[in-house]
CSV table of C-alpha atoms in Angstrom, one decimal:
chain,number,residue,atom,x,y,z
A,232,MET,CA,71.2,15.8,66.4
A,233,SER,CA,69.6,18.3,69.1
A,234,VAL,CA,67.6,15.3,70.0
A,235,LEU,CA,69.9,12.8,70.5
A,236,LYS,CA,72.0,15.4,72.8
A,237,ARG,CA,68.9,15.8,75.0
A,238,TYR,CA,69.0,12.2,75.8
A,239,LEU,CA,72.6,11.4,75.7
A,240,LEU,CA,75.6,14.0,76.4
A,241,LEU,CA,78.8,12.1,76.2
A,242,ARG,CA,82.1,13.0,77.1
A,243,ARG,CA,85.6,12.1,75.8
A,244,SER,CA,86.6,10.2,78.6
A,245,ASP,CA,83.1,7.9,78.8
A,246,ALA,CA,84.7,6.7,74.9
A,247,LEU,CA,88.1,6.0,76.5
A,248,GLY,CA,86.9,4.5,79.6
A,249,MET,CA,84.3,2.3,77.4
A,250,GLY,CA,87.4,1.4,75.2
A,251,SER,CA,89.8,0.7,78.2
A,252,LEU,CA,86.9,-1.4,79.4
A,253,VAL,CA,86.6,-3.6,76.4
A,254,MET,CA,90.3,-4.2,75.9
A,255,LEU,CA,90.3,-5.4,79.6
A,256,VAL,CA,87.9,-7.8,79.3
A,257,LEU,CA,89.1,-9.2,76.1
A,258,LEU,CA,92.8,-9.3,77.3
A,259,LEU,CA,92.8,-10.2,80.8
A,260,PRO,CA,91.6,-13.6,80.9
A,261,HIS,CA,94.4,-14.5,78.9
A,262,PHE,CA,96.8,-13.3,81.8
A,263,ALA,CA,94.7,-14.9,84.6
A,264,GLY,CA,97.4,-17.7,84.8
A,265,ASN,CA,95.3,-20.1,86.4
A,266,ASP,CA,91.9,-21.2,87.1
A,267,TYR,CA,91.9,-19.3,90.8
A,268,TYR,CA,92.7,-15.9,89.5
A,269,LEU,CA,90.4,-16.5,86.3
A,270,ASN,CA,87.7,-17.4,89.0
A,271,LEU,CA,88.8,-14.2,91.2
A,272,MET,CA,88.4,-12.1,87.6
A,273,ILE,CA,85.2,-13.6,86.6
A,274,LEU,CA,83.3,-12.7,90.2
A,275,ALA,CA,84.9,-8.9,90.4
A,276,LEU,CA,83.1,-8.6,86.7
A,277,LEU,CA,80.2,-10.1,87.8
A,278,TYR,CA,80.4,-7.7,91.2
A,279,ALA,CA,81.0,-4.6,89.6
A,280,GLY,CA,77.9,-5.3,87.1
A,281,LEU,CA,76.0,-5.6,90.3
A,282,ALA,CA,77.3,-2.9,92.1
A,283,SER,CA,76.8,-0.6,89.0
A,284,SER,CA,73.3,-1.6,88.8
A,285,TRP,CA,72.9,-0.7,92.8
A,286,ASN,CA,74.5,2.5,91.7
A,287,ILE,CA,71.7,3.7,89.5
A,288,VAL,CA,69.4,4.1,92.4
A,289,GLY,CA,71.8,4.2,95.2
A,290,GLY,CA,74.3,6.6,93.7
A,291,ILE,CA,72.9,8.5,90.7
A,292,ALA,CA,69.1,8.9,92.4
A,293,GLY,CA,70.6,8.8,95.7
A,294,GLN,CA,68.0,6.1,97.1
A,295,PHE,CA,70.0,4.2,99.4
A,296,SER,CA,68.6,0.8,99.0
A,297,LEU,CA,69.8,-2.3,101.2
A,298,GLY,CA,67.2,-4.5,99.4
A,299,HIS,CA,68.6,-5.6,96.2
A,300,THR,CA,69.4,-9.2,97.4
A,301,ALA,CA,65.7,-9.9,96.9
A,302,PHE,CA,66.1,-8.7,92.9
A,303,PHE,CA,69.6,-10.8,92.7
A,304,GLY,CA,67.6,-14.0,94.2
A,305,ILE,CA,64.7,-13.6,92.3
A,306,GLY,CA,66.6,-13.6,89.4
A,307,ALA,CA,68.6,-16.7,90.3
A,308,TYR,CA,65.6,-18.9,91.3
A,309,THR,CA,63.5,-17.9,88.5
A,310,SER,CA,65.6,-18.9,85.7
A,311,THR,CA,67.0,-21.7,87.8
A,312,LEU,CA,63.3,-23.3,88.3
A,313,LEU,CA,62.2,-22.6,84.5
A,314,PHE,CA,65.8,-24.1,83.5
A,315,ASN,CA,65.5,-27.4,85.9
A,316,TYR,CA,62.0,-28.1,85.7
A,317,ALA,CA,60.5,-26.6,82.6
A,318,GLY,CA,63.7,-27.0,80.1
A,319,VAL,CA,63.4,-22.8,79.7
A,320,THR,CA,66.4,-21.7,78.4
A,321,PRO,CA,68.6,-19.3,80.9
A,322,TRP,CA,68.7,-16.6,78.4
A,323,LEU,CA,64.9,-16.4,78.3
A,324,GLY,CA,64.8,-17.3,82.2
A,325,MET,CA,66.5,-14.2,83.1
A,326,LEU,CA,64.1,-12.1,81.3
A,327,ALA,CA,61.3,-13.6,83.0
A,328,GLY,CA,63.4,-13.2,86.4
A,329,GLY,CA,64.1,-9.2,85.3
A,330,VAL,CA,60.2,-8.9,84.8
A,331,ILE,CA,59.4,-10.4,87.9
A,332,SER,CA,61.5,-8.0,89.7
A,333,VAL,CA,60.2,-5.1,88.1
A,334,VAL,CA,56.9,-5.9,89.1
A,335,PHE,CA,58.0,-6.6,92.9
A,336,ALA,CA,60.2,-3.0,92.8
A,337,TRP,CA,56.8,-1.7,91.5
A,338,LEU,CA,54.7,-3.1,94.2
A,339,ILE,CA,57.1,-1.7,97.0
A,340,ALA,CA,58.1,1.4,95.2
A,341,TYR,CA,54.7,3.2,96.8
A,342,PRO,CA,55.3,2.2,100.4
A,343,ALA,CA,59.2,2.6,100.4
A,344,PHE,CA,59.5,6.1,98.4
A,345,ARG,CA,57.2,7.6,101.0
A,346,MET,CA,60.1,7.2,103.6
A,347,ARG,CA,63.3,8.9,102.6
A,348,GLY,CA,66.9,8.2,104.1
A,349,VAL,CA,67.6,5.5,106.7
A,350,PHE,CA,63.9,5.0,106.4
A,351,PHE,CA,63.8,3.9,103.1
A,352,GLY,CA,67.1,1.8,103.6
A,353,MET,CA,65.4,0.1,106.3
A,354,THR,CA,62.0,-0.5,104.1
A,355,THR,CA,64.2,-1.8,101.4
A,356,LEU,CA,66.0,-4.3,104.0
A,357,ALA,CA,62.7,-5.2,105.4
A,358,PHE,CA,61.4,-6.0,102.2
A,359,GLY,CA,64.5,-8.5,100.8
A,360,GLU,CA,64.0,-10.4,104.3
A,361,THR,CA,60.3,-10.7,103.5
A,362,VAL,CA,61.0,-12.4,100.3
A,363,ARG,CA,63.7,-14.9,102.2
A,364,ILE,CA,61.5,-15.8,104.8
A,365,LEU,CA,58.5,-16.5,102.0
A,366,LEU,CA,60.7,-18.3,100.3
A,367,ILE,CA,61.8,-20.8,102.9
A,368,TYR,CA,58.1,-21.0,104.3
A,369,SER,CA,56.9,-22.0,100.6
A,370,ARG,CA,58.6,-25.0,101.4
A,371,LYS,CA,56.2,-26.2,103.5
A,372,HIS,CA,53.7,-26.3,100.7
A,373,VAL,CA,55.7,-26.6,97.4
A,374,GLU,CA,58.1,-29.8,97.1
A,375,LEU,CA,61.3,-27.6,96.7
A,376,PRO,CA,64.5,-28.5,98.3
A,377,TYR,CA,66.2,-26.3,100.3
A,378,GLY,CA,69.5,-26.0,97.6
A,379,LEU,CA,69.0,-26.3,93.8
A,380,SER,CA,71.6,-27.6,91.9
A,381,ILE,CA,71.7,-26.7,88.2
A,382,ASN,CA,71.8,-29.5,85.4
A,383,PHE,CA,75.1,-30.0,84.1
A,384,LYS,CA,74.4,-29.7,80.3
A,385,PRO,CA,77.4,-27.7,78.6
A,386,GLY,CA,75.9,-25.6,75.7
A,387,PHE,CA,75.0,-21.7,74.8
A,388,PHE,CA,71.6,-22.5,74.7
A,389,ASN,CA,71.6,-23.7,78.6
A,390,MET,CA,73.8,-21.1,79.5
A,391,VAL,CA,76.5,-23.7,81.0
A,392,PHE,CA,80.1,-23.7,79.8
A,393,GLU,CA,83.0,-26.3,80.4
A,394,ASP,CA,85.5,-23.5,80.2
A,395,ARG,CA,85.7,-20.4,82.4
A,396,TRP,CA,86.6,-18.4,79.6
A,397,SER,CA,83.1,-17.9,78.4
A,398,TYR,CA,82.0,-16.9,81.7
A,399,ALA,CA,84.5,-14.6,81.8
A,400,TYR,CA,83.3,-12.8,78.8
A,401,LEU,CA,79.8,-13.3,79.8
A,402,ALA,CA,80.4,-11.1,82.8
A,403,GLY,CA,82.2,-8.7,80.9
A,404,GLY,CA,79.5,-8.6,78.6
A,405,TYR,CA,77.1,-8.2,81.4
A,406,LEU,CA,79.3,-5.3,82.7
A,407,MET,CA,79.2,-3.0,79.4
A,408,VAL,CA,75.7,-3.5,79.3
A,409,VAL,CA,74.8,-2.1,82.6
A,410,LEU,CA,77.3,0.5,81.9
A,411,VAL,CA,76.1,1.7,78.8
A,412,VAL,CA,72.5,1.7,80.4
A,413,ALA,CA,73.7,4.0,83.5
A,414,MET,CA,75.6,6.0,81.2
A,415,VAL,CA,72.6,6.9,79.4
A,416,LEU,CA,70.5,7.5,82.3
A,417,SER,CA,73.3,9.7,83.9
A,418,ARG,CA,74.2,11.6,80.8
A,419,GLY,CA,70.9,13.0,79.6
A,420,TYR,CA,68.1,14.9,81.2
A,421,ILE,CA,67.3,12.0,83.1
A,422,GLY,CA,70.4,12.3,84.5
A,423,PHE,CA,69.8,15.8,85.6
A,424,TYR,CA,66.3,15.3,87.3
A,425,LEU,CA,67.9,12.0,89.1
A,426,ARG,CA,70.6,14.0,90.5
A,427,ALA,CA,68.5,16.7,91.5
A,428,LEU,CA,66.2,14.6,93.8
A,429,ARG,CA,69.5,13.1,94.9
A,430,ASP,CA,70.7,16.5,95.9
A,431,ASN,CA,67.6,18.2,97.2
A,432,GLU,CA,64.4,16.1,96.9
A,433,ASP,CA,62.1,19.1,98.1
A,434,ALA,CA,63.5,21.7,95.8
A,435,ALA,CA,63.4,19.2,92.8
A,436,GLU,CA,60.1,18.7,93.4
A,437,ALA,CA,59.1,22.7,93.3
A,438,ALA,CA,61.2,22.8,90.5
A,439,GLY,CA,58.5,20.6,88.6
A,440,VAL,CA,60.7,17.5,88.4
A,441,PRO,CA,58.4,14.5,88.8
A,442,VAL,CA,60.3,13.1,91.8
A,443,ARG,CA,58.2,9.9,92.5
A,444,ALA,CA,58.1,8.9,88.1
A,445,TYR,CA,61.9,9.4,87.9
A,446,LYS,CA,62.6,7.7,91.3
A,447,LEU,CA,60.7,4.4,90.0
A,448,LEU,CA,62.6,4.8,86.6
A,449,ALA,CA,65.9,4.7,88.6
A,450,PHE,CA,64.3,1.9,90.9
A,451,VAL,CA,62.8,-0.7,88.4
A,452,VAL,CA,66.1,-0.3,85.9
A,453,SER,CA,68.4,-1.6,88.8
A,454,ALA,CA,66.3,-3.8,90.2
A,455,PHE,CA,65.8,-5.5,86.1
A,456,LEU,CA,69.8,-5.3,85.7
A,457,THR,CA,70.0,-6.7,89.5
A,458,SER,CA,67.9,-9.5,88.8
A,459,ILE,CA,69.9,-10.4,85.3
A,460,GLY,CA,73.2,-10.5,87.6
A,461,GLY,CA,71.7,-13.0,89.9
A,462,THR,CA,71.1,-15.4,86.7
A,463,LEU,CA,74.5,-15.1,85.7
A,464,MET,CA,75.6,-15.9,89.1
A,465,ALA,CA,73.9,-18.8,89.7
A,466,GLN,CA,74.4,-20.2,86.2
A,467,TYR,CA,78.2,-19.7,87.0
A,468,VAL,CA,78.4,-21.4,90.4
A,469,MET,CA,75.4,-24.0,89.2
A,470,TYR,CA,74.1,-24.0,92.9
A,471,ILE,CA,71.9,-21.8,94.6
A,472,GLU,CA,70.1,-21.8,98.2
A,473,PRO,CA,68.4,-18.9,100.1
A,474,GLY,CA,71.2,-18.5,102.5
A,475,THR,CA,73.5,-17.6,99.6
A,476,VAL,CA,71.1,-15.5,97.4
A,477,PHE,CA,68.9,-14.1,100.1
A,478,THR,CA,71.5,-12.6,102.5
A,479,ILE,CA,71.6,-9.0,103.8
A,480,SER,CA,75.3,-9.2,103.5
A,481,PHE,CA,75.3,-9.2,99.7
A,482,SER,CA,72.9,-5.5,99.7
A,483,VAL,CA,75.8,-4.2,102.1
A,484,ASP,CA,78.7,-5.0,99.7
A,485,LEU,CA,77.2,-3.8,97.0
A,486,ALA,CA,77.0,-0.9,98.4
A,487,LEU,CA,80.4,-0.8,100.2
A,488,MET,CA,82.1,-1.3,96.7
A,489,THR,CA,80.0,1.5,95.1
A,490,ILE,CA,81.2,3.5,98.3
A,491,LEU,CA,84.6,2.8,98.3
A,492,GLY,CA,84.9,3.3,94.3
A,493,GLY,CA,83.0,6.6,94.3
A,494,VAL,CA,79.2,6.5,94.4
A,495,GLY,CA,77.0,8.4,91.9
A,496,THR,CA,80.1,8.0,89.1
A,497,LEU,CA,80.1,5.4,86.5
A,498,ALA,CA,83.6,4.0,87.1
A,499,GLY,CA,83.0,4.2,90.9
A,500,PRO,CA,81.4,0.8,91.3
A,501,VAL,CA,83.8,-0.9,88.8
A,502,ILE,CA,86.7,0.5,90.7
A,503,GLY,CA,85.2,-0.9,94.0
A,504,ALA,CA,84.6,-4.2,92.9
A,505,LEU,CA,87.9,-5.0,91.4
A,506,ILE,CA,89.6,-3.7,94.4
A,507,ALA,CA,87.3,-4.8,97.5
A,508,LEU,CA,86.8,-8.4,96.2
A,509,PRO,CA,90.4,-9.4,95.6
A,510,LEU,CA,91.1,-7.6,98.8
A,511,ARG,CA,88.8,-9.6,100.4
A,512,GLU,CA,90.1,-12.8,99.1
A,513,PHE,CA,93.5,-11.8,99.5
A,514,LEU,CA,92.7,-11.3,103.8
A,515,VAL,CA,91.0,-15.0,104.1
A,516,GLU,CA,94.1,-16.6,102.4
A,517,ALA,CA,96.3,-14.2,104.8
A,518,PHE,CA,94.2,-14.4,108.2
A,519,GLY,CA,92.0,-17.5,107.8
A,520,ASN,CA,94.0,-19.6,110.4
A,521,ALA,CA,93.9,-16.6,112.5
A,522,GLY,CA,91.0,-16.9,114.5
A,523,ALA,CA,87.3,-16.8,113.3
A,524,GLY,CA,86.4,-13.5,111.8
A,525,THR,CA,89.8,-12.0,111.9
A,526,HIS,CA,89.9,-11.2,108.0
A,527,GLN,CA,86.3,-9.6,108.2
A,528,LEU,CA,88.0,-7.3,111.1
A,529,VAL,CA,90.9,-6.4,108.9
A,530,TYR,CA,88.6,-6.1,105.9
A,531,GLY,CA,86.5,-3.9,107.8
A,532,LEU,CA,89.3,-1.6,109.2
A,533,LEU,CA,90.8,-1.0,105.9
A,534,LEU,CA,87.4,-0.1,104.3
A,535,VAL,CA,87.0,2.7,107.2
A,536,VAL,CA,90.5,3.9,106.7
A,537,ILE,CA,89.9,4.6,103.0
A,538,VAL,CA,86.2,5.7,103.2
A,539,VAL,CA,87.5,8.4,105.9
A,540,LEU,CA,90.7,9.3,103.9
A,541,LEU,CA,89.0,9.5,100.7
A,542,PRO,CA,85.6,10.4,101.3
A,543,GLN,CA,84.6,11.1,97.6
A,544,GLY,CA,85.9,7.5,96.9
A,545,LEU,CA,88.8,6.1,95.1
A,546,LYS,CA,87.6,8.0,92.1
A,547,GLY,CA,87.1,11.2,93.6
A,548,GLY,CA,90.5,10.8,95.1
A,549,PHE,CA,92.2,10.3,92.0
A,550,THR,CA,90.2,13.3,90.5
A,551,SER,CA,91.7,15.7,93.0
A,552,LEU,CA,95.1,14.3,93.0
A,553,ARG,CA,94.6,14.9,89.2
A,554,LEU,CA,93.7,18.2,89.3
A,555,ARG,CA,96.0,19.1,92.3
A,556,LEU,CA,99.0,18.4,90.2
A,557,ALA,CA,97.8,20.0,87.3
A,558,SER,CA,97.3,23.6,89.1
A,559,GLN,CA,101.2,22.9,90.5
A,560,ARG,CA,102.4,22.2,86.9
A,561,LYS,CA,100.3,25.8,85.5
A,562,PRO,CA,103.0,28.5,85.6
A,563,ALA,CA,102.5,31.6,87.7
A,564,ALA,CA,101.2,34.4,86.0
A,565,GLN,CA,104.1,36.7,84.7
A,566,PRO,CA,103.6,40.2,85.6
A,567,ASP,CA,103.1,43.0,82.5
A,568,ALA,CA,106.5,44.4,81.5
A,569,SER,CA,105.2,47.3,80.1
A,570,LEU,CA,103.5,48.6,83.5
A,571,PRO,CA,105.8,50.3,85.7
A,572,PRO,CA,106.6,48.9,89.3
A,573,GLY,CA,103.8,50.5,91.2
A,574,GLY,CA,101.5,48.3,88.8
A,575,SER,CA,99.8,51.3,86.9
A,576,ARG,CA,100.7,53.7,84.6
C-alpha cells in the first residue's frame, strides 16, 4: 500500500470527477438532438483530450510548448498513410504514430530544454513549422497528394463508423485515458517533481531533482498522447492536409483552452475545451456575416476578459468562489461566557 501511495495519491474529488465524466460521455450523446450538436460534442471531447495532453508538459511541468501541432500531424499522417497504402489498421497506425512522435520529441529535447520560458516556446514553434515545411517539400520527391482522404470502409477494425455515436464514445474514451495518465503523473511523487521544476527549476535542481529527465518524461508522454489524438481526429474528419494538421493555431488553441480552464489542473483543460470550442462555433454563426474576422475578434476579446478577471482560469475562479462562500457561512467564534468582560480571569 505504501508503494501505491508513493506513485498515486488519489483524492475523493478525483473519483467524483472521473465518475461524472463517465456519465457525461455515456449519456450526453443521447441528448445531442441532431448531428450538428453531436459533431460539436465530439470535437469538444477530442480537444479536451488534446488540451489535457498538452497540459502534462505545458501546465504540470510548466514547459510552454507551441510545437504540439507537429505531434498531432505526425499521428494523423502516420495512421492515414499506413491505412490507405499498406492496409494497416488505424488501431496499430496510431501506436506507430505515437512512437514516431516520441522519437521526435526525444530528438528535439536536448536543444529545446537548454532554453527556458519564451525561448523554449519559440524553439518548439520552429520545430512544428519545420515538420510542416519538410512534409510539403517531400512531395517533390515522393508521389504524395497534398490532401489525403481516408478510404471509407466502415468497420471497427478500420476505425471507420457509419454513425456519429461511435465517434462520440471513442472521443470520450480517449479523454478518459489521457486524464488517467495525467492523474497518475500528477498525484504521485513524479507530480511533485514536475511542479517543483515548474515553480523554480534552479531550486528543484539544487534540491536533487533530475530536472532534465523529468522534463523529458513529461514531453514524450504529452507527445505520444497528442499523436493518438491526431489519429482519432483524422479518422473522424476523414481528410487531412498540411494546412489543417500542421498549423500554429492548433498549438495556440490547446494552450488557450488550458489557460482558460485552469493551467496545471486536471479539470482545467476539460472545462476550457468544453467552453471555448462551442463559444467559437456560436460566434461564427452570430458574426460570420458581419465581416471577415469579426467572430475571431470577439472571441479573442472574450478570452482576454476572462483571463484578466480570472487569472487562475475558470477552475481557479470556481475554487476561490467556493472558499469565499464557505468562509461566509462559517459562524463567527462565540466569546467564552465564563470569562469576565475584560477577557481574562
